[in-house]
Short mmCIF file of C-alpha atoms in Angstrom, two decimals:
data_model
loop_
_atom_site.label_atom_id
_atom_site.label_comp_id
_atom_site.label_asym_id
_atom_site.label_seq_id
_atom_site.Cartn_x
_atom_site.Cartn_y
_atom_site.Cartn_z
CA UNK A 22 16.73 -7.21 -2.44
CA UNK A 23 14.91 -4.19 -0.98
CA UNK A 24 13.45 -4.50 1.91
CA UNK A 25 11.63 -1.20 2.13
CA UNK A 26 7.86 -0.42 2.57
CA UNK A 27 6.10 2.39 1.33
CA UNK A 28 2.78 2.95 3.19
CA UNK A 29 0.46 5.78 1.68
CA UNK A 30 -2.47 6.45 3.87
CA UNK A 31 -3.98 9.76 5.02
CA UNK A 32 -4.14 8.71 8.83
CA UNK A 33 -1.37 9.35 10.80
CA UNK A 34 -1.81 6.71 13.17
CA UNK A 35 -2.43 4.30 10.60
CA UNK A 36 0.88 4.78 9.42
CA UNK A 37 2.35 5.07 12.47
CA UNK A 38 0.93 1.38 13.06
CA UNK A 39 2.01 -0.10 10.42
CA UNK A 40 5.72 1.09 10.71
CA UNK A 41 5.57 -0.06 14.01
CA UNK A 42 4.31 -3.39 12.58
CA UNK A 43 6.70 -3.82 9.85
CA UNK A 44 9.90 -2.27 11.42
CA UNK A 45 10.05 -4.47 14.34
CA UNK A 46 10.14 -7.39 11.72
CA UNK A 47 13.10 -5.48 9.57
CA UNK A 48 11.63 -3.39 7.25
CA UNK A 49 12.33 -0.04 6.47
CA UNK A 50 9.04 1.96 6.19
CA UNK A 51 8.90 4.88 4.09
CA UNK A 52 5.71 7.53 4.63
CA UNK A 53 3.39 9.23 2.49
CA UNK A 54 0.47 11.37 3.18
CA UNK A 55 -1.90 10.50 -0.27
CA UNK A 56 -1.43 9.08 -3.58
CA UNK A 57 0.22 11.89 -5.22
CA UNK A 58 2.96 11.96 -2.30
CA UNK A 59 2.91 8.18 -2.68
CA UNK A 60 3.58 8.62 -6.19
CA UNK A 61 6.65 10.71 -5.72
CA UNK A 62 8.21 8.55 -3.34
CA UNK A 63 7.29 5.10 -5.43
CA UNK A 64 8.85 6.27 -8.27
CA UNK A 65 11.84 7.28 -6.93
CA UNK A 66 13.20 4.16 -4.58
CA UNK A 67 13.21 0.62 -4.78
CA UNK A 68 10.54 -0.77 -2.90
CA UNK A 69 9.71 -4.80 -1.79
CA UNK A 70 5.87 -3.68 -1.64
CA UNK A 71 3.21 -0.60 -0.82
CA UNK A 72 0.23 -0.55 1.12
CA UNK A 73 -2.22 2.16 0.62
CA UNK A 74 -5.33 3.21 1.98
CA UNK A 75 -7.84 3.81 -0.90
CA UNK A 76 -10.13 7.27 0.54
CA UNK A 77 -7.31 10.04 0.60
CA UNK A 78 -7.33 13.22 -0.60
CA UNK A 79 -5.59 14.54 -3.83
CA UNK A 80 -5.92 11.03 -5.51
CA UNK A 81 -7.34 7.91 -4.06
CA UNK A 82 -5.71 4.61 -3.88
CA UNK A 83 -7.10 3.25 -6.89
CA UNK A 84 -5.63 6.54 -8.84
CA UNK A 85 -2.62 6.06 -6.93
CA UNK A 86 -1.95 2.43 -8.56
CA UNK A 87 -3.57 3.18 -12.09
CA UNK A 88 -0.71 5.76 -12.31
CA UNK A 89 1.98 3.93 -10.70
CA UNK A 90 1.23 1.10 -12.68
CA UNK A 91 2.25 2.90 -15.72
CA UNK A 92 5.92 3.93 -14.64
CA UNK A 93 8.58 1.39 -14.97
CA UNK A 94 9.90 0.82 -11.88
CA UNK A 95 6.33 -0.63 -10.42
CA UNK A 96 6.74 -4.12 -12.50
CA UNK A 97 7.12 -6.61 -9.55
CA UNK A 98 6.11 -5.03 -6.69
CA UNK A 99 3.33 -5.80 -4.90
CA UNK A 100 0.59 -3.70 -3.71
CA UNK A 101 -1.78 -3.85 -0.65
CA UNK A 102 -4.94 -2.19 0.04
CA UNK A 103 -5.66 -1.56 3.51
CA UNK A 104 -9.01 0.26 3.69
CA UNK A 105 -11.85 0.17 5.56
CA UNK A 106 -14.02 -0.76 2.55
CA UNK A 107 -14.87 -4.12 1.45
CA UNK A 108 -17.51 -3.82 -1.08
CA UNK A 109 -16.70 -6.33 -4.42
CA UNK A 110 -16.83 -4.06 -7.00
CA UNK A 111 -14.51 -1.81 -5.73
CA UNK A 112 -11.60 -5.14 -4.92
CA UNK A 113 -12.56 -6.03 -8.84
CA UNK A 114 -11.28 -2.32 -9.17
CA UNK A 115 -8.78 -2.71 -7.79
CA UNK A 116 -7.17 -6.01 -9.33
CA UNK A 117 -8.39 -4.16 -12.46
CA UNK A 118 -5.56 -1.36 -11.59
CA UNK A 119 -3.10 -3.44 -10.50
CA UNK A 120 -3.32 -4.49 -6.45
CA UNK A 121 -2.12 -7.87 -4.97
CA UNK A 122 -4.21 -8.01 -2.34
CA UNK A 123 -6.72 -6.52 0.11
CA UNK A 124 -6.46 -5.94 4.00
CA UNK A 125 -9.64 -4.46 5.94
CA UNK A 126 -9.42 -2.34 8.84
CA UNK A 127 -8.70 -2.51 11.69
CA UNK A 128 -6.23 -4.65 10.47
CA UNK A 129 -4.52 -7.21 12.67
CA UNK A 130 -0.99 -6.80 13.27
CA UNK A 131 0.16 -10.08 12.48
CA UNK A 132 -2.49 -10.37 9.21
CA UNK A 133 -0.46 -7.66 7.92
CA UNK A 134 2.94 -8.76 8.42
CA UNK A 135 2.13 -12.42 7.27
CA UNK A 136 0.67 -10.39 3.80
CA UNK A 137 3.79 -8.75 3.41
CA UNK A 138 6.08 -11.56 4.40
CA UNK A 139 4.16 -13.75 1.24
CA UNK A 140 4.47 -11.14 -1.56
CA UNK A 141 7.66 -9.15 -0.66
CA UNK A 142 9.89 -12.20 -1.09
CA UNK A 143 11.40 -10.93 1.54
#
């Protein structure tokens, strides 16, 4: 079973902080810089889960999964948002396109890991 990460997010430190998170509990954390980067590297690994940020340049978050829901190798794996948003409509649009679940930022360090720990079956 994989136990790599992909985290997509714009923010440098953000990603930084979440490979720091998830590393130092095992996983291998791959980085991308927006959705179509994300894209390229989902598509061609095996991945136990993603979290992506949803405002990124190039193609948002919600883009990201709409078109990475479509390619074969998504089916099973889950998909976190971690974004500073948390308006309703826009977690409906987000189930709608295929997410798991929904972190808010600042995120806690633990929150995140206990997230991943529950849907990566890892």
């Amino acid at each position: 079973m994989s136990k790599t990460i992909l985290t997509v997010d714009d923010s440098g430190s953000i990603r930084q902080m979440i490979k720091m998170t998830l590393s130092g509990a095992g996983y291998s954390v791959v980085e991308a810089v927006d959705g179509v980067d994300g894209y390229a590297k989902a598509t061609s690994m095996s991945l136990a889960a993603i979290v992506t940020d949803l405002n990124m340049p190039r193609m948002n978050g919600i883009e990201f999964i709409k078109k990475y829901r479509q390619h074969p190798s998504s089916r099973g794996v889950p998909i976190i948002f971690l974004t500073t948003e948390s308006d309703e409509s826009l977690k409906q649009q987000a189930r709608a396109a295929g997410a798991t679940g929904w972190i808010v930022k600042p995120f806690k360090q633990e929150q995140l890991l206990a997230v991943i720990k529950k849907v990566a079956n890892a």
